[in-house]
Amino acid sequence: MQLTINGNLRNFDLASFNVAHLIMILALEGKRLAIECNGEIVPRSQFLEKQLKDGDKLEIVSAVGGG
Amino acid sequence: MADSLKIADKTYQSRLLVGTGKYKDFAQTRAAIDASGAEIITVAIRRTNIGQTVGEPSLLDFLPPEEFTYLPNTAGCYSADDAVRTLRLARELLDGHKLVKLEVLGDPNTLYPNMIETISAAKTLVKDGFDVMVYCSDDPIIAKKLEEIGCCAVMPLASLIGSGMGILNPWNLQIIIANANVPVLVDAGVGTASDAAIAMELGCQGVLMNTAIAAARDPILMASAMKKAVEAGREAYLAGRMPKKLYSASPSSPTSGLII
């Protein structure tokens, strides 16, 4: 399965997995972030339910220093 | 009665709002913010670095959201859609947090705000339940319009973002302040402590700055200077300055009892 994450294409060996799995695979567990899938926000409460599919475009964002 | 800043039904003791960008490291960011006494701090929303950052500290480790009021911004957005999208992500990121700083830029060289896009985004965000503090040009008509849309604070520039040029149009700021029913804060352009004091003396409810502190030779000392400047300017405003008298000098010492 191929996903676009923060503008970069990434291949995954798994056929299907959810957003919570993706966070584990990317070693982002415990970090405060927000996720958008195909332009729609995925609320944290739905990380387990939200199944990802081939071609999905994800944005994963966090807070950084800014003025 | 304590003189506090009220924004969207929450009160703050500090009238200095600071950004968290451009510092050497997170420790310096934290030290400068502590010295500034700021309670509201701005943050940007950006793509998370994936892969090479496991275990790397984050801004939130140094500035816990429980200790400060976060003000996520839309810096770098050039359209209403991008700004709204960014702040919806910020709201999700910060557990439903509603207070945001809207800025929609119009030009990469000047970072001057695009007020047409800003107004459009402000309407959407207010309807969507956000408390919108809005960065804007120092046009009194635009500032009033943003208030009418429902923005909880209007934040005209003193001069261009990051320029340190100080307050270029105190007259417009005064008109904006005189007509406003929501807090007016100067956002952008402050270069040194006197600029912040002047903004407060004009009647601004607060000042928001980043580069003036972060780009000082000693950011922590400058943060402390800014804290005092904002407090001094506020007190001077409340005290009511003496009138300016160009051609009628008045001695402070008695005119009678002279030995000559």
mmCIF file of C-alpha atoms in Angstrom:
data_model
loop_
_atom_site.group_PDB
_atom_site.id
_atom_site.type_symbol
_atom_site.label_atom_id
_atom_site.label_comp_id
_atom_site.label_asym_id
_atom_site.label_seq_id
_atom_site.Cartn_x
_atom_site.Cartn_y
_atom_site.Cartn_z
ATOM 1 C CA MET A 1 0.000 0.000 0.000
ATOM 2 C CA GLN A 2 1.210 3.453 -0.898
ATOM 3 C CA LEU A 3 0.460 6.582 1.147
ATOM 4 C CA THR A 4 1.487 10.200 0.706
ATOM 5 C CA ILE A 5 2.587 11.475 4.116
ATOM 6 C CA ASN A 6 3.485 15.142 4.450
ATOM 7 C CA GLY A 7 4.079 15.324 0.733
ATOM 8 C CA ASN A 8 6.306 12.215 0.516
ATOM 9 C CA LEU A 9 5.305 8.886 -1.010
ATOM 10 C CA ARG A 10 5.797 5.920 1.300
ATOM 11 C CA ASN A 11 5.281 2.218 0.669
ATOM 12 C CA PHE A 12 3.989 -0.153 3.334
ATOM 13 C CA ASP A 13 4.007 -3.947 3.237
ATOM 14 C CA LEU A 14 0.693 -4.222 5.022
ATOM 15 C CA ALA A 15 -2.543 -4.528 3.073
ATOM 16 C CA SER A 16 -4.641 -2.557 5.502
ATOM 17 C CA PHE A 17 -4.091 -0.704 8.752
ATOM 18 C CA ASN A 18 -5.518 2.137 10.741
ATOM 19 C CA VAL A 19 -4.220 5.547 11.793
ATOM 20 C CA ALA A 20 -3.203 4.298 15.252
ATOM 21 C CA HIS A 21 -1.042 1.632 13.558
ATOM 22 C CA LEU A 22 0.492 4.235 11.285
ATOM 23 C CA ILE A 23 1.499 6.340 14.289
ATOM 24 C CA MET A 24 3.250 3.296 15.770
ATOM 25 C CA ILE A 25 4.985 2.457 12.491
ATOM 26 C CA LEU A 26 6.262 6.033 12.196
ATOM 27 C CA ALA A 27 7.419 6.002 15.850
ATOM 28 C CA LEU A 28 5.231 8.996 16.689
ATOM 29 C CA GLU A 29 3.471 7.443 19.674
ATOM 30 C CA GLY A 30 2.925 9.804 22.557
ATOM 31 C CA LYS A 31 3.601 12.888 20.464
ATOM 32 C CA ARG A 32 0.993 15.615 20.290
ATOM 33 C CA LEU A 33 -0.117 15.814 16.683
ATOM 34 C CA ALA A 34 -3.095 16.333 14.450
ATOM 35 C CA ILE A 35 -3.821 14.316 11.352
ATOM 36 C CA GLU A 36 -5.661 15.096 8.165
ATOM 37 C CA CYS A 37 -6.572 12.367 5.666
ATOM 38 C CA ASN A 38 -7.490 13.562 2.183
ATOM 39 C CA GLY A 39 -8.218 17.028 3.547
ATOM 40 C CA GLU A 40 -10.436 15.825 6.416
ATOM 41 C CA ILE A 41 -9.310 15.942 10.029
ATOM 42 C CA VAL A 42 -9.156 12.563 11.718
ATOM 43 C CA PRO A 43 -10.053 13.194 15.375
ATOM 44 C CA ARG A 44 -7.819 11.455 17.907
ATOM 45 C CA SER A 45 -10.845 9.487 19.091
ATOM 46 C CA GLN A 46 -11.072 7.885 15.653
ATOM 47 C CA PHE A 47 -7.451 6.813 15.195
ATOM 48 C CA LEU A 48 -8.367 3.158 15.798
ATOM 49 C CA GLU A 49 -11.416 3.161 13.551
ATOM 50 C CA LYS A 50 -9.979 5.090 10.639
ATOM 51 C CA GLN A 51 -8.726 2.517 8.104
ATOM 52 C CA LEU A 52 -6.219 3.766 5.573
ATOM 53 C CA LYS A 53 -6.381 2.819 1.944
ATOM 54 C CA ASP A 54 -3.997 2.875 -0.984
ATOM 55 C CA GLY A 55 -3.459 6.389 -2.319
ATOM 56 C CA ASP A 56 -4.562 8.238 0.825
ATOM 57 C CA LYS A 57 -2.906 11.608 1.355
ATOM 58 C CA LEU A 58 -2.053 12.368 4.964
ATOM 59 C CA GLU A 59 -0.857 15.462 6.712
ATOM 60 C CA ILE A 60 0.636 15.013 10.166
ATOM 61 C CA VAL A 61 1.280 18.287 11.966
ATOM 62 C CA SER A 62 2.545 19.522 15.302
ATOM 63 C CA ALA A 63 3.147 22.830 17.056
ATOM 64 C CA VAL A 64 6.496 24.527 16.445
ATOM 65 C CA GLY A 65 8.009 27.850 17.414
ATOM 66 C CA GLY A 66 6.462 30.779 15.582
ATOM 67 C CA GLY A 67 5.407 34.386 15.948
ATOM 68 C CA MET B 1 -9.537 46.924 40.842
ATOM 69 C CA ALA B 2 -6.825 44.946 39.118
ATOM 70 C CA ASP B 3 -6.013 46.109 35.627
ATOM 71 C CA SER B 4 -6.213 42.976 33.549
ATOM 72 C CA LEU B 5 -6.467 42.164 29.865
ATOM 73 C CA LYS B 6 -9.670 40.418 28.864
ATOM 74 C CA ILE B 7 -9.825 38.440 25.654
ATOM 75 C CA ALA B 8 -12.770 36.222 24.796
ATOM 76 C CA ASP B 9 -13.970 36.061 28.428
ATOM 77 C CA LYS B 10 -10.598 35.093 29.860
ATOM 78 C CA THR B 11 -8.477 37.539 31.840
ATOM 79 C CA TYR B 12 -4.707 37.852 31.775
ATOM 80 C CA GLN B 13 -2.362 39.798 34.026
ATOM 81 C CA SER B 14 0.267 40.270 31.315
ATOM 82 C CA ARG B 15 -0.383 42.524 28.339
ATOM 83 C CA LEU B 16 2.679 41.240 26.525
ATOM 84 C CA LEU B 17 2.079 38.380 24.116
ATOM 85 C CA VAL B 18 5.133 36.708 22.650
ATOM 86 C CA GLY B 19 6.058 34.426 19.811
ATOM 87 C CA THR B 20 8.158 31.300 20.193
ATOM 88 C CA GLY B 21 10.122 31.409 16.934
ATOM 89 C CA LYS B 22 13.692 32.323 15.970
ATOM 90 C CA TYR B 23 15.345 31.391 19.293
ATOM 91 C CA LYS B 24 18.675 29.543 19.539
ATOM 92 C CA ASP B 25 17.073 26.557 21.227
ATOM 93 C CA PHE B 26 14.058 25.602 23.328
ATOM 94 C CA ALA B 27 15.851 26.406 26.586
ATOM 95 C CA GLN B 28 16.444 29.975 25.426
ATOM 96 C CA THR B 29 12.835 30.187 24.227
ATOM 97 C CA ARG B 30 11.628 29.171 27.657
ATOM 98 C CA ALA B 31 13.980 31.522 29.518
ATOM 99 C CA ALA B 32 12.956 34.495 27.354
ATOM 100 C CA ILE B 33 9.269 33.764 27.794
ATOM 101 C CA ASP B 34 9.693 33.479 31.550
ATOM 102 C CA ALA B 35 11.512 36.831 31.596
ATOM 103 C CA SER B 36 8.752 38.417 29.501
ATOM 104 C CA GLY B 37 6.040 37.322 31.921
ATOM 105 C CA ALA B 38 3.821 36.526 28.937
ATOM 106 C CA GLU B 39 0.834 34.262 29.512
ATOM 107 C CA ILE B 40 -0.219 34.008 25.865
ATOM 108 C CA ILE B 41 2.343 32.551 23.470
ATOM 109 C CA THR B 42 2.007 32.047 19.744
ATOM 110 C CA VAL B 43 2.937 28.822 17.989
ATOM 111 C CA ALA B 44 2.999 27.771 14.361
ATOM 112 C CA ILE B 45 1.508 24.588 12.935
ATOM 113 C CA ARG B 46 3.862 22.627 10.687
ATOM 114 C CA ARG B 47 4.356 19.184 9.216
ATOM 115 C CA THR B 48 5.849 16.803 11.764
ATOM 116 C CA ASN B 49 9.341 15.583 10.898
ATOM 117 C CA ILE B 50 9.031 11.880 10.308
ATOM 118 C CA GLY B 51 11.854 9.396 10.674
ATOM 119 C CA GLN B 52 14.892 11.150 12.032
ATOM 120 C CA THR B 53 13.392 12.789 15.120
ATOM 121 C CA VAL B 54 12.575 9.944 17.490
ATOM 122 C CA GLY B 55 13.129 11.107 21.062
ATOM 123 C CA GLU B 56 13.921 14.674 20.013
ATOM 124 C CA PRO B 57 12.410 17.214 22.423
ATOM 125 C CA SER B 58 9.526 19.321 21.197
ATOM 126 C CA LEU B 59 8.437 22.878 21.904
ATOM 127 C CA LEU B 60 5.604 21.529 24.036
ATOM 128 C CA ASP B 61 8.059 19.797 26.371
ATOM 129 C CA PHE B 62 9.562 23.194 27.227
ATOM 130 C CA LEU B 63 6.317 25.170 27.162
ATOM 131 C CA PRO B 64 3.575 22.875 28.485
ATOM 132 C CA PRO B 65 0.124 23.913 27.235
ATOM 133 C CA GLU B 66 -1.085 23.658 30.846
ATOM 134 C CA GLU B 67 1.169 26.579 31.858
ATOM 135 C CA PHE B 68 0.457 28.952 28.977
ATOM 136 C CA THR B 69 -2.404 29.984 26.741
ATOM 137 C CA TYR B 70 -1.371 28.819 23.303
ATOM 138 C CA LEU B 71 -2.191 31.035 20.378
ATOM 139 C CA PRO B 72 -1.758 28.963 17.223
ATOM 140 C CA ASN B 73 -1.133 31.124 14.171
ATOM 141 C CA THR B 74 -1.534 30.816 10.435
ATOM 142 C CA ALA B 75 1.866 32.232 9.530
ATOM 143 C CA GLY B 76 2.822 31.324 5.987
ATOM 144 C CA CYS B 77 -0.784 31.062 4.765
ATOM 145 C CA TYR B 78 -1.622 33.098 1.673
ATOM 146 C CA SER B 79 -5.290 32.140 1.273
ATOM 147 C CA ALA B 80 -8.363 32.033 3.483
ATOM 148 C CA ASP B 81 -8.749 28.302 2.826
ATOM 149 C CA ASP B 82 -5.209 27.490 3.949
ATOM 150 C CA ALA B 83 -5.612 29.587 7.085
ATOM 151 C CA VAL B 84 -8.909 27.960 8.052
ATOM 152 C CA ARG B 85 -7.501 24.495 7.382
ATOM 153 C CA THR B 86 -4.428 25.242 9.512
ATOM 154 C CA LEU B 87 -6.487 26.458 12.458
ATOM 155 C CA ARG B 88 -8.847 23.490 12.323
ATOM 156 C CA LEU B 89 -5.768 21.271 12.615
ATOM 157 C CA ALA B 90 -4.547 23.456 15.482
ATOM 158 C CA ARG B 91 -7.854 23.042 17.281
ATOM 159 C CA GLU B 92 -7.573 19.262 16.947
ATOM 160 C CA LEU B 93 -3.921 19.358 18.018
ATOM 161 C CA LEU B 94 -4.714 21.408 21.130
ATOM 162 C CA ASP B 95 -7.803 19.463 22.270
ATOM 163 C CA GLY B 96 -10.519 21.796 21.043
ATOM 164 C CA HIS B 97 -8.685 25.023 21.897
ATOM 165 C CA LYS B 98 -10.599 27.959 20.355
ATOM 166 C CA LEU B 99 -8.320 31.012 20.723
ATOM 167 C CA VAL B 100 -6.334 31.547 17.519
ATOM 168 C CA LYS B 101 -4.307 34.152 15.694
ATOM 169 C CA LEU B 102 -5.435 34.617 12.115
ATOM 170 C CA GLU B 103 -2.998 36.081 9.640
ATOM 171 C CA VAL B 104 -3.261 35.754 5.896
ATOM 172 C CA LEU B 105 -0.261 37.129 4.094
ATOM 173 C CA GLY B 106 -0.320 38.870 0.763
ATOM 174 C CA ASP B 107 3.293 39.152 -0.299
ATOM 175 C CA PRO B 108 6.398 37.127 0.582
ATOM 176 C CA ASN B 109 8.731 40.135 0.573
ATOM 177 C CA THR B 110 6.770 42.437 2.862
ATOM 178 C CA LEU B 111 4.603 39.812 4.614
ATOM 179 C CA TYR B 112 1.912 42.478 4.406
ATOM 180 C CA PRO B 113 -1.508 41.009 5.230
ATOM 181 C CA ASN B 114 -4.027 40.269 2.494
ATOM 182 C CA MET B 115 -7.107 41.774 4.107
ATOM 183 C CA ILE B 116 -9.559 40.424 1.505
ATOM 184 C CA GLU B 117 -8.548 36.852 2.313
ATOM 185 C CA THR B 118 -8.267 37.668 6.025
ATOM 186 C CA ILE B 119 -11.868 38.924 6.149
ATOM 187 C CA SER B 120 -13.078 35.840 4.331
ATOM 188 C CA ALA B 121 -11.223 33.523 6.730
ATOM 189 C CA ALA B 122 -12.395 35.495 9.773
ATOM 190 C CA LYS B 123 -16.043 35.035 8.766
ATOM 191 C CA THR B 124 -15.603 31.271 8.395
ATOM 192 C CA LEU B 125 -13.674 30.895 11.662
ATOM 193 C CA VAL B 126 -16.094 32.964 13.752
ATOM 194 C CA LYS B 127 -19.008 30.942 12.350
ATOM 195 C CA ASP B 128 -17.055 27.792 13.209
ATOM 196 C CA GLY B 129 -16.797 28.830 16.879
ATOM 197 C CA PHE B 130 -13.206 30.087 17.000
ATOM 198 C CA ASP B 131 -12.127 33.062 19.106
ATOM 199 C CA VAL B 132 -10.214 34.977 16.471
ATOM 200 C CA MET B 133 -7.441 37.446 17.217
ATOM 201 C CA VAL B 134 -6.740 38.924 13.836
ATOM 202 C CA TYR B 135 -3.538 40.380 12.405
ATOM 203 C CA CYS B 136 -4.428 43.252 10.100
ATOM 204 C CA SER B 137 -3.321 46.373 8.321
ATOM 205 C CA ASP B 138 -3.670 49.629 10.265
ATOM 206 C CA ASP B 139 -6.731 50.675 8.275
ATOM 207 C CA PRO B 140 -9.466 51.874 10.674
ATOM 208 C CA ILE B 141 -12.286 50.782 8.363
ATOM 209 C CA ILE B 142 -10.896 47.256 8.008
ATOM 210 C CA ALA B 143 -10.285 47.038 11.763
ATOM 211 C CA LYS B 144 -13.912 47.977 12.471
ATOM 212 C CA LYS B 145 -15.127 45.483 9.885
ATOM 213 C CA LEU B 146 -13.160 42.689 11.589
ATOM 214 C CA GLU B 147 -14.746 43.607 14.910
ATOM 215 C CA GLU B 148 -18.200 43.520 13.317
ATOM 216 C CA ILE B 149 -17.482 40.072 11.904
ATOM 217 C CA GLY B 150 -16.968 38.928 15.489
ATOM 218 C CA CYS B 151 -13.200 38.832 15.970
ATOM 219 C CA CYS B 152 -12.349 38.954 19.682
ATOM 220 C CA ALA B 153 -9.274 41.154 19.211
ATOM 221 C CA VAL B 154 -7.941 43.318 16.411
ATOM 222 C CA MET B 155 -4.170 43.356 15.927
ATOM 223 C CA PRO B 156 -2.897 45.973 13.498
ATOM 224 C CA LEU B 157 0.756 46.017 12.510
ATOM 225 C CA ALA B 158 3.050 48.712 13.844
ATOM 226 C CA SER B 159 5.292 48.072 10.849
ATOM 227 C CA LEU B 160 6.220 45.033 8.745
ATOM 228 C CA ILE B 161 6.645 41.638 10.442
ATOM 229 C CA GLY B 162 10.218 41.185 11.642
ATOM 230 C CA SER B 163 11.268 44.672 10.508
ATOM 231 C CA GLY B 164 11.784 46.238 13.950
ATOM 232 C CA MET B 165 10.805 49.589 12.425
ATOM 233 C CA GLY B 166 8.557 50.530 15.328
ATOM 234 C CA ILE B 167 5.247 52.355 15.159
ATOM 235 C CA LEU B 168 5.020 54.050 11.778
ATOM 236 C CA ASN B 169 1.479 55.354 11.984
ATOM 237 C CA PRO B 170 0.411 56.222 15.530
ATOM 238 C CA TRP B 171 -2.449 58.318 14.138
ATOM 239 C CA ASN B 172 -4.148 55.370 12.474
ATOM 240 C CA LEU B 173 -3.631 53.260 15.582
ATOM 241 C CA GLN B 174 -5.300 55.960 17.663
ATOM 242 C CA ILE B 175 -8.308 56.059 15.353
ATOM 243 C CA ILE B 176 -8.584 52.247 15.485
ATOM 244 C CA ILE B 177 -8.361 52.273 19.297
ATOM 245 C CA ALA B 178 -10.884 55.104 19.650
ATOM 246 C CA ASN B 179 -13.458 53.260 17.542
ATOM 247 C CA ALA B 180 -12.931 49.755 18.901
ATOM 248 C CA ASN B 181 -15.146 47.792 21.266
ATOM 249 C CA VAL B 182 -12.748 44.836 21.340
ATOM 250 C CA PRO B 183 -9.125 44.869 22.509
ATOM 251 C CA VAL B 184 -6.656 46.385 20.048
ATOM 252 C CA LEU B 185 -3.148 44.948 20.230
ATOM 253 C CA VAL B 186 -0.154 45.975 18.191
ATOM 254 C CA ASP B 187 1.208 42.940 16.411
ATOM 255 C CA ALA B 188 4.426 43.075 14.384
ATOM 256 C CA GLY B 189 7.066 45.712 13.867
ATOM 257 C CA VAL B 190 8.074 46.484 17.436
ATOM 258 C CA GLY B 191 11.859 46.818 17.573
ATOM 259 C CA THR B 192 12.746 47.884 21.071
ATOM 260 C CA ALA B 193 11.228 48.671 24.445
ATOM 261 C CA SER B 194 10.245 52.266 23.654
ATOM 262 C CA ASP B 195 8.130 51.044 20.718
ATOM 263 C CA ALA B 196 6.165 48.790 23.055
ATOM 264 C CA ALA B 197 5.747 51.613 25.576
ATOM 265 C CA ILE B 198 4.468 53.962 22.862
ATOM 266 C CA ALA B 199 1.946 51.373 21.689
ATOM 267 C CA MET B 200 0.622 51.066 25.227
ATOM 268 C CA GLU B 201 0.592 54.834 25.770
ATOM 269 C CA LEU B 202 -1.566 55.161 22.664
ATOM 270 C CA GLY B 203 -4.128 52.978 24.414
ATOM 271 C CA CYS B 204 -3.407 49.552 22.983
ATOM 272 C CA GLN B 205 -4.628 46.745 25.229
ATOM 273 C CA GLY B 206 -1.498 44.736 24.566
ATOM 274 C CA VAL B 207 1.484 44.113 22.324
ATOM 275 C CA LEU B 208 2.446 40.942 20.487
ATOM 276 C CA MET B 209 6.056 40.478 19.435
ATOM 277 C CA ASN B 210 8.595 37.823 18.542
ATOM 278 C CA THR B 211 11.627 39.066 16.624
ATOM 279 C CA ALA B 212 12.222 42.110 18.841
ATOM 280 C CA ILE B 213 13.033 39.695 21.657
ATOM 281 C CA ALA B 214 14.448 36.722 19.759
ATOM 282 C CA ALA B 215 16.776 38.790 17.550
ATOM 283 C CA ALA B 216 18.145 40.957 20.371
ATOM 284 C CA ARG B 217 21.782 40.311 21.302
ATOM 285 C CA ASP B 218 20.518 39.180 24.704
ATOM 286 C CA PRO B 219 16.971 37.909 24.190
ATOM 287 C CA ILE B 220 16.347 37.214 27.862
ATOM 288 C CA LEU B 221 17.325 40.731 28.917
ATOM 289 C CA MET B 222 15.236 42.194 26.094
ATOM 290 C CA ALA B 223 12.262 40.090 27.192
ATOM 291 C CA SER B 224 12.587 41.637 30.635
ATOM 292 C CA ALA B 225 12.839 45.121 29.080
ATOM 293 C CA MET B 226 9.685 44.498 27.047
ATOM 294 C CA LYS B 227 7.794 43.378 30.137
ATOM 295 C CA LYS B 228 8.672 46.638 31.878
ATOM 296 C CA ALA B 229 7.971 48.740 28.787
ATOM 297 C CA VAL B 230 4.491 47.302 28.375
ATOM 298 C CA GLU B 231 3.753 47.841 32.066
ATOM 299 C CA ALA B 232 5.172 51.379 32.022
ATOM 300 C CA GLY B 233 3.267 52.299 28.884
ATOM 301 C CA ARG B 234 0.050 50.925 30.315
ATOM 302 C CA GLU B 235 0.468 52.839 33.568
ATOM 303 C CA ALA B 236 1.269 56.030 31.692
ATOM 304 C CA TYR B 237 -1.859 55.562 29.584
ATOM 305 C CA LEU B 238 -4.001 55.006 32.693
ATOM 306 C CA ALA B 239 -2.344 57.917 34.495
ATOM 307 C CA GLY B 240 -3.203 60.283 31.642
ATOM 308 C CA ARG B 241 -0.287 62.263 30.332
ATOM 309 C CA MET B 242 0.004 66.027 30.733
ATOM 310 C CA PRO B 243 -1.034 68.048 27.719
ATOM 311 C CA LYS B 244 1.684 69.064 25.297
ATOM 312 C CA LYS B 245 2.206 72.849 25.343
ATOM 313 C CA LEU B 246 4.460 74.033 22.607
ATOM 314 C CA TYR B 247 4.781 77.746 23.534
ATOM 315 C CA SER B 248 3.807 78.050 27.190
ATOM 316 C CA ALA B 249 6.600 76.763 29.335
ATOM 317 C CA SER B 250 5.670 76.370 32.992
ATOM 318 C CA PRO B 251 8.387 76.160 35.683
ATOM 319 C CA SER B 252 8.132 73.390 38.224
ATOM 320 C CA SER B 253 9.710 75.521 40.970
ATOM 321 C CA PRO B 254 7.960 78.460 42.734
ATOM 322 C CA THR B 255 8.132 81.776 40.915
ATOM 323 C CA SER B 256 7.995 83.746 44.187
ATOM 324 C CA GLY B 257 10.589 83.977 46.968
ATOM 325 C CA LEU B 258 13.509 84.317 44.603
ATOM 326 C CA ILE B 259 16.600 86.004 46.098
ATOM 327 C CA ILE B 260 16.991 88.221 43.066
#
